Short mmCIF file of C-alpha atoms in Angstrom, two decimals:
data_model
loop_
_atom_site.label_atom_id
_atom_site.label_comp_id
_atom_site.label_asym_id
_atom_site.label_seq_id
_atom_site.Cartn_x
_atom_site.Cartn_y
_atom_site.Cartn_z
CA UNK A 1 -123.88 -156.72 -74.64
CA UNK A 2 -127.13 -155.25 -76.42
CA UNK A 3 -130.82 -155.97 -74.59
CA UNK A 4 -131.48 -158.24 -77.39
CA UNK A 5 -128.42 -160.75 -76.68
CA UNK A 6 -128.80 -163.59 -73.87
CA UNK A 7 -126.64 -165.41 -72.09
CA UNK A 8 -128.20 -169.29 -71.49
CA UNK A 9 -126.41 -171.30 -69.31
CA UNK A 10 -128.94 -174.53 -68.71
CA UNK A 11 -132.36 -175.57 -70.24
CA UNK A 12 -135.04 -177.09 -69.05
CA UNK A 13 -137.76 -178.71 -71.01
CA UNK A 14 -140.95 -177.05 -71.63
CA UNK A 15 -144.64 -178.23 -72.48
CA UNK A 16 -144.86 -174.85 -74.44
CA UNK A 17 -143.78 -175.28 -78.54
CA UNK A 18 -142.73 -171.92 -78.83
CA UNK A 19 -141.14 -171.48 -75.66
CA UNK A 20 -137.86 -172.59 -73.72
CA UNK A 21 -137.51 -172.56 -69.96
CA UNK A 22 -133.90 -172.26 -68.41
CA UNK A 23 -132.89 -172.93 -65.03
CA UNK A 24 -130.25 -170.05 -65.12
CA UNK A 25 -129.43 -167.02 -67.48
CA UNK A 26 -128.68 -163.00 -68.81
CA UNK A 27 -131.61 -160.82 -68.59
CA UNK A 28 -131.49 -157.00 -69.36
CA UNK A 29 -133.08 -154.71 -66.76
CA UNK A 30 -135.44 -151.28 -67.63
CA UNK A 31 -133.20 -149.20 -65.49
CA UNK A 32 -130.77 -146.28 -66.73
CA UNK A 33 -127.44 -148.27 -66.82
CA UNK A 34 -129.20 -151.25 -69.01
CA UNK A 35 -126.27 -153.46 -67.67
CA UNK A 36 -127.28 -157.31 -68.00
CA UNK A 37 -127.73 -159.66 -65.08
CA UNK A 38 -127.42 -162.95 -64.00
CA UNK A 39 -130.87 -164.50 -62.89
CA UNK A 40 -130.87 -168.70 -61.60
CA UNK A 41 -133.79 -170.75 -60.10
CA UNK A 42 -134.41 -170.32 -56.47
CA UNK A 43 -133.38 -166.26 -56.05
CA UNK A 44 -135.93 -165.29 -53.59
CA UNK A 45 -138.50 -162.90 -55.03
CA UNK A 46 -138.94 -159.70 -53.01
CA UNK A 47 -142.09 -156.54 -54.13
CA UNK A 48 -141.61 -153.30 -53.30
CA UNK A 49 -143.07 -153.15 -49.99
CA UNK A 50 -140.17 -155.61 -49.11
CA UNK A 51 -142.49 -159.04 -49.01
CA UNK A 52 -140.57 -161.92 -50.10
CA UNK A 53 -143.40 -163.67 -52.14
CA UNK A 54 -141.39 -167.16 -53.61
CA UNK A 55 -138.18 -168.01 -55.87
CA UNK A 56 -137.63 -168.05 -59.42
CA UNK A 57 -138.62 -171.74 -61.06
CA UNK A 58 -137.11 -170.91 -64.57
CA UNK A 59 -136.38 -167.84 -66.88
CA UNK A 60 -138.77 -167.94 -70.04
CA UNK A 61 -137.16 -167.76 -73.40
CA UNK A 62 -139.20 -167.11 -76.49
CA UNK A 63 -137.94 -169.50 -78.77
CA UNK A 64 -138.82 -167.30 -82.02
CA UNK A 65 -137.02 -164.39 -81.04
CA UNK A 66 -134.78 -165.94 -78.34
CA UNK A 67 -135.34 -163.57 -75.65
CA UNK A 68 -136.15 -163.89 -71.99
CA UNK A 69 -140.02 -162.50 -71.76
CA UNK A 70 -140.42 -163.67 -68.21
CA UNK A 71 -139.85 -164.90 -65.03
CA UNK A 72 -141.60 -167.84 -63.71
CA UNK A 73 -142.35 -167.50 -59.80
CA UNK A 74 -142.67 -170.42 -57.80
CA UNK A 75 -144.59 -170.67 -54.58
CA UNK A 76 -143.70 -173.60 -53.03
CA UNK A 77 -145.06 -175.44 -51.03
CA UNK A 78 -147.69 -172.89 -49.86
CA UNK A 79 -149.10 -173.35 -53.07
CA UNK A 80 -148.43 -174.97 -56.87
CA UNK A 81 -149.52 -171.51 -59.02
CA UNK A 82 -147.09 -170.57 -61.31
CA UNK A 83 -147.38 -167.33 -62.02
CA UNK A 84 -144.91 -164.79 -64.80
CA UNK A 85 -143.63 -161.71 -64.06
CA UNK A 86 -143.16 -159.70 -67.06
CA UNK A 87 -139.16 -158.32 -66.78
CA UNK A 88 -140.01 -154.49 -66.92
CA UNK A 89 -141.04 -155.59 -63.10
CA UNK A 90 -137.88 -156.21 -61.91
CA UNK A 91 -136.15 -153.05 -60.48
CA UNK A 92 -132.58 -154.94 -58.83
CA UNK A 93 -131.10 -158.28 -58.81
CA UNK A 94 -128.36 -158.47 -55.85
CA UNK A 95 -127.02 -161.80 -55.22
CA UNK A 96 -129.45 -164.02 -53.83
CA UNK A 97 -132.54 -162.35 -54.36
CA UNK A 98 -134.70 -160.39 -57.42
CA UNK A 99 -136.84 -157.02 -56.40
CA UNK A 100 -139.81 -156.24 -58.36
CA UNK A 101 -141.85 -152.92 -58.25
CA UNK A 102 -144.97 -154.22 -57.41
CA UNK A 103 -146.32 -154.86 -53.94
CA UNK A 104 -146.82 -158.24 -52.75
CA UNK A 105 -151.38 -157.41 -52.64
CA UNK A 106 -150.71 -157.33 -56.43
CA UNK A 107 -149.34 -160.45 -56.83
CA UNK A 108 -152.81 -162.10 -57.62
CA UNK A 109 -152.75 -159.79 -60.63
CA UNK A 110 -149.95 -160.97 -62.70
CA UNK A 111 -150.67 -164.11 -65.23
CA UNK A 112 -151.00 -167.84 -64.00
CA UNK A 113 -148.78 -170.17 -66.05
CA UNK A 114 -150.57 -171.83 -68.48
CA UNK A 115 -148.41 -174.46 -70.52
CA UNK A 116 -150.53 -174.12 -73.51
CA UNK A 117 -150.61 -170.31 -73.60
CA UNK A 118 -147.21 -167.49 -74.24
CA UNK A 119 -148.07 -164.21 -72.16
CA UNK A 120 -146.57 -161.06 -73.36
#
């Protein structure tokens, strides 16, 4: 499968016109062996310095090129900021959980959800 080819297994429907969010689905990773993986809401989120810091609420699909760009991480119920993690984050996907390479004092840094505005 190239980088450029996704599996999507559910949508969801987003306030975004040129964006689709999905519940589950294929994302590439930025490692050596480039082998695809299979992402779904509610893997645990883990940074670097081994802090689990919320789940995944939905995958974000560009609907132009139709291509995951991001995750969206979920808080709940601590508190309701949505915030995306750009994929070139993510170092490992195991079973239940995604690990980024970013520590969890950076977290503030990465982009709040906005439903009116695509991140890159």
């Amino acid at each position: 499968m190239k980088q450029s080819e996704i599996s999507c297994h559910h949508y969801v429907t987003s306030c975004r016109q040129s964006e689709t969010m999905m519940i589950q689905g294929t994302i590439p990773l930025a490692r050596a062996d480039g082998v695809p993986v299979e992402v779904q809401r509610g893997m645990h989120v883990v940074t670097s310095d081994a802090m689990t810091i919320g789940m995944v609420a939905a995958l974000v699909l560009d609907a132009h090129c139709q291509e995951v760009t991001h995750l969206l991480l979920c808080r709940l119920p601590e508190t309701a900021v949505y915030r995306h993690i750009p994929l070139d984050l993510i170092i490992e996907v195991d079973a239940e959980a995604i690990h980024l390479n970013i520590q969890a004092n950076m977290l503030e840094t990465l982009p709040i959800h906005q439903p009116n505005t695509l991140h890159n």
